Each structure stands twice: as structure tokens, then as C-alpha cells.
XYZ file of C-alpha atoms in Angstrom:
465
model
C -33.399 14.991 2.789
C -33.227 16.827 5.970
C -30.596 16.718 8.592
C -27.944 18.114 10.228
C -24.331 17.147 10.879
C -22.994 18.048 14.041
C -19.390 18.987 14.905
C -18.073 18.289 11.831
C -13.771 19.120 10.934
C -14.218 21.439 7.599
C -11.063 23.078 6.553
C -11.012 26.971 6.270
C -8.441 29.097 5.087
C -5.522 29.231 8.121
C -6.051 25.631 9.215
C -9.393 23.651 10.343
C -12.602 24.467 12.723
C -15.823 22.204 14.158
C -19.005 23.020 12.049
C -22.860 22.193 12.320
C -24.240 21.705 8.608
C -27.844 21.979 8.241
C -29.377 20.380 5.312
C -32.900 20.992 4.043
C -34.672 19.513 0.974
C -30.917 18.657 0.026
C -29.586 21.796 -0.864
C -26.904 22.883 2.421
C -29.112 25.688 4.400
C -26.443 26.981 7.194
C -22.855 26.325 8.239
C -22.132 27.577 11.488
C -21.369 26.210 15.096
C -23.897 25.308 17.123
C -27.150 25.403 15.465
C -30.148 23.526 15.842
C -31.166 20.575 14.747
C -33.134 20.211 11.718
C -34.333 16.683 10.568
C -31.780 13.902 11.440
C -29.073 14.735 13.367
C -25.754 13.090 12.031
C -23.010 12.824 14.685
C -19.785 14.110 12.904
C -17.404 14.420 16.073
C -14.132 13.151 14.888
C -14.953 13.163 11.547
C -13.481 15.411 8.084
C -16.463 17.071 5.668
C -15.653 17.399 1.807
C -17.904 18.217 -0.477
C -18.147 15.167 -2.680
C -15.447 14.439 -5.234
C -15.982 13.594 -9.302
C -14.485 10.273 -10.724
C -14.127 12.230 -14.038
C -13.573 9.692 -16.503
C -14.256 6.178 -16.828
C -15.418 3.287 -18.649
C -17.529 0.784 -16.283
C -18.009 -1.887 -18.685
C -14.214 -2.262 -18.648
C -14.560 -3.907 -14.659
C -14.594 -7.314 -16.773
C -11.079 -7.460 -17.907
C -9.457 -5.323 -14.418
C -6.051 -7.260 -14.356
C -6.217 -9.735 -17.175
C -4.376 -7.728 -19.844
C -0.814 -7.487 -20.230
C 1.173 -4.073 -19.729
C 0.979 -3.073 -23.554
C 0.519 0.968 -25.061
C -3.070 1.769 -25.480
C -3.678 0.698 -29.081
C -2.503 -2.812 -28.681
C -3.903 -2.804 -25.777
C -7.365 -2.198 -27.042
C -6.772 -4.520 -30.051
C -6.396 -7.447 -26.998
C -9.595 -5.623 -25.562
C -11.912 -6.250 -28.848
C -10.708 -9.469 -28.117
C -12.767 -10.774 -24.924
C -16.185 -11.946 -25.456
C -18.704 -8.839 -25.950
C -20.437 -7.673 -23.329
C -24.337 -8.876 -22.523
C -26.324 -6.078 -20.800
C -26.433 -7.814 -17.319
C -22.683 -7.263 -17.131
C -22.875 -3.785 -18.112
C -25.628 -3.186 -14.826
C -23.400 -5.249 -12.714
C -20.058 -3.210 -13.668
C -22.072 0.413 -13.540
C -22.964 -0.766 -9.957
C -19.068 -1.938 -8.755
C -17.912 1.381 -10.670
C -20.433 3.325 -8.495
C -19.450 1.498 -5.197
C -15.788 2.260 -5.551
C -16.096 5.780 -6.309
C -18.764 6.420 -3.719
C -16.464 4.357 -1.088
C -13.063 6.309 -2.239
C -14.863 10.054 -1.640
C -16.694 10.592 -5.233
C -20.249 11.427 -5.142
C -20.192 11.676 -9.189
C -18.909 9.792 -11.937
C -18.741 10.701 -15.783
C -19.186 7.144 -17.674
C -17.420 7.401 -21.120
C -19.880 3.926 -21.766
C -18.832 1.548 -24.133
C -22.329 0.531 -26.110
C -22.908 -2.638 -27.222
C -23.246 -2.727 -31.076
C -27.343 -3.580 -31.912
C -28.173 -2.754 -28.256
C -27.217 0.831 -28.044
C -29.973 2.631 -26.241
C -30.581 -0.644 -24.508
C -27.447 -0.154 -22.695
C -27.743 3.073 -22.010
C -30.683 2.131 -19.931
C -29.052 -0.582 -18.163
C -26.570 1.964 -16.834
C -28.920 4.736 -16.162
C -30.722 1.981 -14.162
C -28.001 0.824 -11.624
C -26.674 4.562 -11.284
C -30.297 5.459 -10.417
C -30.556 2.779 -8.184
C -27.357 2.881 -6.216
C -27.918 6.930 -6.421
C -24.573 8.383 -7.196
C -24.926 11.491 -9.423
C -23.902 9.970 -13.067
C -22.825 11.339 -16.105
C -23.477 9.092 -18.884
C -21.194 10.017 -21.902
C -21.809 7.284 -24.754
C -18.672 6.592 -26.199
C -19.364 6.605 -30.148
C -16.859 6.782 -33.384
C -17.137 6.084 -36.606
C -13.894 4.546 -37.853
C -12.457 1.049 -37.598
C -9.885 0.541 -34.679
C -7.245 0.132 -37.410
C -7.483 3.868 -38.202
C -6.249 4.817 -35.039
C -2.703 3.757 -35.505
C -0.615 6.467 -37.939
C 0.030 5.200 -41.652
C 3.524 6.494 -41.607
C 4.821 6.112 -45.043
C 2.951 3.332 -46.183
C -0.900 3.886 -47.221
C -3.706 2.055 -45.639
C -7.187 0.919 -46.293
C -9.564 0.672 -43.728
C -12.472 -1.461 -42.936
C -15.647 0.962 -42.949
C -17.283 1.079 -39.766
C -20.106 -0.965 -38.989
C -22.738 2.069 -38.410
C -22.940 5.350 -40.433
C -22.265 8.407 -38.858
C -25.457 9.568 -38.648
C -27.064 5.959 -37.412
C -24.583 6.812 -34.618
C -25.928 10.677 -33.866
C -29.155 9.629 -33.886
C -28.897 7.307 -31.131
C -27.212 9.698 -29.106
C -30.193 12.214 -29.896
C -32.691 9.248 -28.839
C -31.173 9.070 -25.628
C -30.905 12.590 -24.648
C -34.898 11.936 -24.954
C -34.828 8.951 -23.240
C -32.365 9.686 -20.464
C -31.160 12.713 -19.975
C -32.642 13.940 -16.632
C -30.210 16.212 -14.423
C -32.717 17.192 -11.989
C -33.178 13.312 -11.619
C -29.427 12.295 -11.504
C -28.556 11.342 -14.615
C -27.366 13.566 -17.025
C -26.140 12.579 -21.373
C -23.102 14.059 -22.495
C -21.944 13.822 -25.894
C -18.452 12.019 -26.101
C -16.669 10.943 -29.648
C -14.093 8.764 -28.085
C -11.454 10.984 -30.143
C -9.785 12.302 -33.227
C -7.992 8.933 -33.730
C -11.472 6.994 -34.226
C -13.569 9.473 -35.163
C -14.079 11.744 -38.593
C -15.128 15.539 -38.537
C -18.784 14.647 -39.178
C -19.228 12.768 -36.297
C -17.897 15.503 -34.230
C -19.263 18.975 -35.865
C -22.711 16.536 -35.524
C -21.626 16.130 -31.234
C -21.457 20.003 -31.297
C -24.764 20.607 -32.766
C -26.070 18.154 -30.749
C -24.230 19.694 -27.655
C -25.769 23.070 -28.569
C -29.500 21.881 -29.422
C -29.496 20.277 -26.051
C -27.147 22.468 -23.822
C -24.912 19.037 -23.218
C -21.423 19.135 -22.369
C -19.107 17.483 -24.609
C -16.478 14.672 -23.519
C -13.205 13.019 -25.173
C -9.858 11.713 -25.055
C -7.446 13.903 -26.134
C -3.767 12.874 -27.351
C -3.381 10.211 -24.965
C -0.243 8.734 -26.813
C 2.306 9.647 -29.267
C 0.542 7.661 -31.905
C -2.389 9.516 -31.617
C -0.033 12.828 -31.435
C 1.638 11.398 -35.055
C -1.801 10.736 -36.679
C -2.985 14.183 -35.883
C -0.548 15.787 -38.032
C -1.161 13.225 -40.715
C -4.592 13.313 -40.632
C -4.939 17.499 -40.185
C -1.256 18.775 -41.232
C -1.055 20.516 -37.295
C -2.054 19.461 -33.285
C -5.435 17.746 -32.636
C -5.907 20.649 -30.422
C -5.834 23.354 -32.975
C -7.679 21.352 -35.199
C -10.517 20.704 -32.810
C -10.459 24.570 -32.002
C -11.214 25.373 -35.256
C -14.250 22.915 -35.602
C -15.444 24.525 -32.347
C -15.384 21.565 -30.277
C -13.720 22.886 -27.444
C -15.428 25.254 -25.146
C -16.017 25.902 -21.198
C -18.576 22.817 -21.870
C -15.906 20.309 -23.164
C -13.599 17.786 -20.483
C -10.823 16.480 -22.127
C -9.386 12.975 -20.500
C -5.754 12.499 -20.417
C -4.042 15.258 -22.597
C -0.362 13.783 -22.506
C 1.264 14.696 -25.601
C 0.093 18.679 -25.898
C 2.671 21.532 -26.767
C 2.652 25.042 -24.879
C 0.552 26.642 -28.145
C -1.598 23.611 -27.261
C -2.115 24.568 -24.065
C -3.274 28.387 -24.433
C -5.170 26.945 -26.712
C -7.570 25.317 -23.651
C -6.956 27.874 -21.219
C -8.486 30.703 -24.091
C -11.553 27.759 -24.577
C -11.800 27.444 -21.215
C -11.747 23.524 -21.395
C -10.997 21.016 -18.781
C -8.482 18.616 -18.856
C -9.225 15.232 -16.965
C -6.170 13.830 -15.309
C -5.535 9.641 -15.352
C -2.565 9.714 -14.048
C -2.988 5.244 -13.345
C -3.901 4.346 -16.908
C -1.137 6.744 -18.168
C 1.605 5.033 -16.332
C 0.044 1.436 -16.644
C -0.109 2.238 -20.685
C 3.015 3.772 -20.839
C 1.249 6.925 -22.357
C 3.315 9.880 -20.543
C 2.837 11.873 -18.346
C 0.559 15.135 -18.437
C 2.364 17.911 -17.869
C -0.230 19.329 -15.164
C 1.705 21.589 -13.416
C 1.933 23.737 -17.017
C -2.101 23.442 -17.214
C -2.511 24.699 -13.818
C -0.509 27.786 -14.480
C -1.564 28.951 -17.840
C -5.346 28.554 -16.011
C -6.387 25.566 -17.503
C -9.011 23.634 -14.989
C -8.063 20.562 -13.821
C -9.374 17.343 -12.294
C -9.021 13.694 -11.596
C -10.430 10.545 -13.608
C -9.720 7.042 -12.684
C -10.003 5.940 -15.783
C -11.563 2.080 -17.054
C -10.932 -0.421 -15.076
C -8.933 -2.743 -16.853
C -6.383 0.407 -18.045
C -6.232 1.598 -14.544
C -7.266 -2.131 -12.559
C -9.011 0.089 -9.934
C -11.407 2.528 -9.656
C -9.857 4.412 -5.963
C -10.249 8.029 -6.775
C -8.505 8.779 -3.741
C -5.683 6.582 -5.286
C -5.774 8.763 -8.437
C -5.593 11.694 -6.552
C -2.637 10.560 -5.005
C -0.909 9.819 -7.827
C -1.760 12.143 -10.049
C -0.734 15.269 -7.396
C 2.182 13.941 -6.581
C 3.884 12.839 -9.991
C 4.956 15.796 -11.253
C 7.096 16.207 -8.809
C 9.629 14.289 -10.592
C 8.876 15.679 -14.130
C 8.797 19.852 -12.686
C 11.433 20.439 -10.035
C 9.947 23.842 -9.131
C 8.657 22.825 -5.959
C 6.426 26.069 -5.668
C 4.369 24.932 -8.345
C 3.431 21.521 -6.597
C 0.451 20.470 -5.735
C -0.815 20.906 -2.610
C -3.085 18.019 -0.336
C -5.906 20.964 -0.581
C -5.325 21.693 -4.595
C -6.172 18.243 -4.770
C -9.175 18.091 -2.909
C -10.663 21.114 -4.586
C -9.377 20.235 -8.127
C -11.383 16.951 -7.518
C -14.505 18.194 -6.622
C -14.385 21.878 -7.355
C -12.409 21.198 -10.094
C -14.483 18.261 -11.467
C -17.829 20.462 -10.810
C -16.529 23.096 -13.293
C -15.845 20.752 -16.218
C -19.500 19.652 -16.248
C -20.597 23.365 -15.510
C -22.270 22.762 -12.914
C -19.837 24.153 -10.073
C -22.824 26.052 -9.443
C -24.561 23.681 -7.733
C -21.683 21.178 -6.336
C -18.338 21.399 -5.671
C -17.692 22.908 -2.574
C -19.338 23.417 1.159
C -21.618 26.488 0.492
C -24.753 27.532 1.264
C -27.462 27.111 -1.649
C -25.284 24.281 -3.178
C -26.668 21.189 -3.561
C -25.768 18.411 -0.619
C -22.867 16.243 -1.825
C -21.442 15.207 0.892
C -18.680 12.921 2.287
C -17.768 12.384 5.558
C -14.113 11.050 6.466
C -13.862 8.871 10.050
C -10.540 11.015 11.475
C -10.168 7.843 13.848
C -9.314 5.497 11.181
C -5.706 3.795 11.489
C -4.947 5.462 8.180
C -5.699 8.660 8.642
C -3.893 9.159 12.349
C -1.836 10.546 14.111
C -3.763 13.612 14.492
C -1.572 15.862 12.198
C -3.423 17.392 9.109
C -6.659 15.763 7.869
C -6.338 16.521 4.113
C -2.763 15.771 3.702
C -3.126 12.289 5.204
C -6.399 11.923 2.980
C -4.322 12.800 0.291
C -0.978 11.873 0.473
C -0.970 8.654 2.765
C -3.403 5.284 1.541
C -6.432 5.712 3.239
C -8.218 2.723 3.437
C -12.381 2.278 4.720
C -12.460 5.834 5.319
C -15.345 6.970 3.926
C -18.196 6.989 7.165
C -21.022 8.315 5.313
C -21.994 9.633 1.510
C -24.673 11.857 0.580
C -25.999 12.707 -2.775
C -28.426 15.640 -3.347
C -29.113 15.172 0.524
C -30.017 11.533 0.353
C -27.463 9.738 2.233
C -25.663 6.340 0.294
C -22.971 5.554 2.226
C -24.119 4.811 6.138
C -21.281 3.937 8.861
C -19.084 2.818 6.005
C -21.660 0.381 3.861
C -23.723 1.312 1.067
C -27.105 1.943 2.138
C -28.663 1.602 -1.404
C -28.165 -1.847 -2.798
C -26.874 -5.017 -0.984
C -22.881 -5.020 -2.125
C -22.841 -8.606 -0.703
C -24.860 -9.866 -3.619
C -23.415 -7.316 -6.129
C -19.559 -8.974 -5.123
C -21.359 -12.813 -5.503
C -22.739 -11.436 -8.933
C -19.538 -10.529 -10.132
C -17.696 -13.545 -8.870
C -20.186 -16.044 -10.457
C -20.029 -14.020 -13.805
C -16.283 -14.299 -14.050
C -13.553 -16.670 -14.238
C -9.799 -16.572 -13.620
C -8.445 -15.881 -17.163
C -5.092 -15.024 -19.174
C -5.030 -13.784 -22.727
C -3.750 -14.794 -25.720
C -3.163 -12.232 -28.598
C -5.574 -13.496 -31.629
C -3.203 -13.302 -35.456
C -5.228 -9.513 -35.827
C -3.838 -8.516 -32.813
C 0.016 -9.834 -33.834
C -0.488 -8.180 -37.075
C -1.426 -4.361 -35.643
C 1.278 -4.891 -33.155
C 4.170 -5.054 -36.266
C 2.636 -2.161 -38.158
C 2.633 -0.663 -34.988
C 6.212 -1.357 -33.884
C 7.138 -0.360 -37.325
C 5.112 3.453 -37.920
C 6.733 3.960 -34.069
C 9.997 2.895 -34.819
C 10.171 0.268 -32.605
């Protein structure tokens, strides 16, 4: 927990200098050339220091279907989802751990888990997941994903009524789990930290979010959700509250300095205020969006009305990857196609502080991560500047950011206890974790069950297809 990194790149303000960094009892004590060596010394010649990125959103559980599902929008695609075999809770520790490897080894130090839960084994899975974050020791953010309506109710009715199968646990069955692991789990000063996280307004009634808010405000949790992904869910706002999911969820009280928002596609300017006076975050997937055929955010807009902004990966079968760096990539430099006011761009170092910074802020804790200053906790990543894909010598971040950096990553701490060493994961044996996986699996193709044919015309037809 003590050490210091020696002659480290950090960027300042007109360009780049060489740093020491002192650590002590993980919190960063000094930044300044030349100092002495406290604990370890960590040799950082040739080598780029961000504070740790935030995967913002993702669902780990998802690692089992990465590339088997065919490009479809999101709600047939998670009718072909339902479809695979659920989930036992040795495949939920196994994905938590790849999730955590990938983000650790593509710059993120944190990762908010929107966790699927697996029906009769709710708090069960919980702990799995709490277990392999705490063991691989990334900073996690568990965020139960919970709703209370059938998936059917997530498509618009357009002019034809529809019945819905009730959902299989009451609302407030579903609460009180989430209020049994906040007991059970939630432990920021320990690295693990419950959020509250309705998966959204097309799955989920009023009760079971006014009950997340007085959950979120017993507990002092932040609160997490998708947010108009898709036009659908844009159309079955209006039918379901006669105006924007946005306004709607404003006047519940949902949204507030506390509350990340993933995705945010299909939002109108009035929208938009709307999050920059509530001071939410909006989590950017820019991956799933495209692989979904969702939209694309209009980010630039967010970022000049004030709203914050950061970075998600999203799961890994709607993204097939979790590379933050990747989703950084993207997800800077789409826009440039969709706002041809290049002064509004975003820059390589936007990026980098929108993704940790910026990530920091939606969890409200930019207090103590975030950025490199003294007093702030030690997340740490250090970037090998000799790496094929980050040379010539011309400008650190911008190659981070705008090139495909590949085995970068040279060391990772967390709270001052380092994870990544000379590229490999210090914490668990990845060797065994990529056997795991392999012997788990097997090479697969779907086929889309009569249920699935069936929501895919009534959703060709409400969408005009």
C-alpha cells in the first residue's frame, strides 16, 4: 500500500512532464519530481500515468452469449437472450472475473455491474459476484438489475391492446431483496459498493421505482438505469405516461446528481435540460448502440448543456467485448459524423477525463477517484509508452485514445494495492480463469424459439416495419 512511482509521463495543462508519485496507505501523498522513496519503488521511465478509468455499465453474466446472437434491435434481441439456458452461479463468478480482467487490462480500475440475478437465487448471486470482484480486487459497483413486468411489456401496444403475463415476483419480493443485500454487501470502504438499478421504464412500473428511491435515500445509494435506448422504448413512454420517460422520471424524483443513466439515445433538447438541471449522468455505449442498431447519443448536445458524461462498455454479448479503451474510442469519435461543428469534438484528453473523472462523478465519489491528486484515493494505471501501439513518440493520450492500443496496460492499482504487474494480473491465475471458460462453453448458433418469431411480428408491425 506504499510505494512510489518514479519518473512517471502525467499530462498537465500545456503538454506533458516526468513525475515521482508517492503513495502511502493508498491514498496519493505527493506529486512532484524527484522525491524520495517511500515503500516500493515502481520504475515508471517510459511509461503514461492515468488515474484509473470506470467501465460504467455492464452486464457480466452476459460473457456467455459474446458473439452468438445475431445483429437484431434490442428487444428481439433479448427475446433470443431469455432463450439460452439460465445461468448457474459458477458461471456468473467465472464471467464477473473475465469482466474484471478486461476492464482492468483496457485502463478501468472500476466497473458498475447492472447484474442479471438468477430467479430463486437472488442474493445468492449477488454474492458470487461480490466474491470474484473482491478477489480479483477491482473497485465494483454491483447494481442488481430488477423489474417487475414481463419482457412482453417492453414492446409498445400501438393500436392494438395487450395482456401481459404478470411477473414472476411481486414488487415488493423484489425491493426486499435489494434491501437484504445492501445488508449483506454493500461495503464501499471494502470495494464493493450496491446501487439500486430498475433496468428501466419499459420493464418496470412506478412502484418498483418510487420503492428504488426510498431505498436510494434510506441508504445514501446511487441509483442506475437504462434510459430510452431505442425508439420502442421512446414510443412506449408516451403510451405508457402521455410525455418523455425523462420528464416522467423527473417528476417521480428519480433523477438526481446520484442517478447514471446508460445509453440515452432517443432524448429531445427539453429532455436534455432536463438532466443537466438534475444533475444526472448519462453513460455512453456507443458498441452496443451501433451493434443494436439503437442510435446514436447525441453526446456532443449533453456535453454542452453540462450534462456529465462517461463511457460504459456495455454486456458482453450486446457489445462482444468488454475494451473500455475500445469504447472510448468509439464513442469520442462518432459524433463526428452526426455534429459537423468540429469545435465541439471531443478531444483524446475529454476522453480520458470523461472516463475516469467523468465516471467518478456519476457514482459521487469524484471525491475520492478520478483524477491524479493529492488526498485521492490510489487508482492507478500505468501505460508502457514503448509499446508498438502506442509509438512513434508523438502525443501519449491521443495514441491511447484514438489509435488501438493493444497490451498496454504495465501495471494497475486499486486503492494502492497493485492488480495488474508487468502486464498480468497479479490477483488470480487468468490461465485457469481462460481454461474455465473454455471448458464451460461450446461453439454454438441460435435458433429463434416460436415466442421469439411471434414478438418479432408484433414488433415489426407497432414499428412499422
Amino acid at each position: 500500500m506504499n510505494f512510489t512511482i518514479q519518473n512517471a509521463v502525467i499530462p498537465i495543462t500545456d503538454g506533458y512532464t516526468t513525475v515521482d508519485v508517492q503513495v502511502v496507505n493508498g491514498i496519493i501523498f505527493a506529486i512532484a519530481p524527484d522525491l524520495d522513496v517511500i515503500g516500493t519503488r515502481i520504475n515508471g521511465e517510459h511509461k503514461l500515468l492515468l488515474s484509473g478509468f470506470v467501465n460504467a455499465h455492464t452486464h457480466s453474466s452476459e460473457h456467455w452469449q459474446r458473439g452468438v446472437i445475431s445483429p437484431l434491435p434490442l428487444e428481439l434481441w433479448l427475446a433470443q437472450l431469455y432463450e439460452f439456458t439460465p445461468l448457474d452461479t459458477e458461471q456468473v463468478y467465472l464471467s464477473a472475473l473475465g469482466t474484471a480482467v478486461e476492464t482492468l487490462l483496457s485502463g478501468g480500475t472500476s466497473v458498475v455491474d447492472h447484474l442479471v440475478l438468477i430467479p430463486g437465487k437472488e442474493l445468492e448471486t449477488i454474492a458470487t459476484a461480490v466474491r470474484a470482484y473482491q478477489e480479483i480486487g477491482i473497485r465494483a459497483f454491483v447494481a442488481p438489475l430488477i423489474q417487475d413486468e414481463s419482457l412482453s411489456a417492453g414492446i409498445p401496444s400501438g393500436e392494438s391492446s395487450q395482456i401481459h403475463e404478470p411477473y414472476f415476483r411481486s414488487t415488493a419480493e423484489t425491493l426486499a431483496i435489494i434491501e437484504e443485500a445492501v445488508r449483506l454487501f454493500h461495503r464501499p470502504e471494502e470495494g464493493i459498493t450496491i446501487l439500486v438499478a430498475p433496468t428501466g421504464i419499459q420493464l418496470c412500473t412506478d412502484a418498483l421505482f418510487t420503492g428504488c428511491i426510498e431505498l436510494s435515500n434510506r441508504y445514501n445509494l446511487c441509483r442506475h438505469s437504462h434510459l430510452l435506448e431505442t425508439k420502442a422504448q421512446k414510443k412506449l413512454a408516451e403510451e405508457k405516461y402521455g410525455c418523455s420517460a425523462v420528464e416522467h422520471l423527473q417528476r417521480i424524483g428519480f433523477l438526481s446528481a446520484s442517478t447514471s443513466l446508460a445509453h440515452c439515445v432517443w432524448l429531445t433538447d427539453f429532455d436534455i435540460n432536463i438532466l443537466a438541471q438534475t444533475q444526472s449522468t448519462v453513460v455512453h455505449n456507443p458498441l452496443s448502440n451501433l451493434r443494436l442498431g439503437s442510435g446514436i447519443a447525441p453526446i456532443l448536445k449533453y456535453r454542452q448543456a453540462g450534462v456529465n458524461v462517461t463511457f460504459g462498455c456495455d454486456g458482453a454479448s450486446s457489445n462482444d467485448s468488454q475494451d473500455l479503451l475500445e469504447a472510448i474510442k468509439i464513442g469520442s469519435i462518432l459524433h463526428n459524423v452526426t455534429d459537423f461543428d468540429y469545435q465541439f469534438w471531443i478531444t483524446p484528453r475529454e476522453s480520458v477525463e470523461m472516463a475516469s473523472l467523468g465516471g467518478a462523478k456519476g457514482l459521487n465519489i469524484d471525491d475520492k477517484i478520478g483524477s491524479l491528486t493529492v488526498g485521492k484515493q490510489a487508482d492507478l494505471v500505468l501505460y508502457d509508452l514503448t509499446n508498438l501501439s502506442l509509438l512513434p513518440r508523438t502525443d501519449p493520450i491521443g495514441l491511447l485514445v484514438l489509435g488501438r492500443p493493444t497490451n498496454v496496460v504495465d501495471s494497475a492499482w486499486v486503492n494502492g494495492k497493485q492488480i495488474i504487474a508487468n502486464g498480468a494480473v497479479t490477483t488470480i491465475n487468468v490461465d485457469e480463469l481462460r481454461q474455465e471458460l473454455f471448458n464451460r462453453s461450446q461453439w454454438e448458433t441460435t435458433r429463434p424459439s416460436e415466442s421469439v418469431v411471434q414478438m418479432e411480428r408484433r414488433y415489426r408491425q407497432v414499428m412499422g416495419l
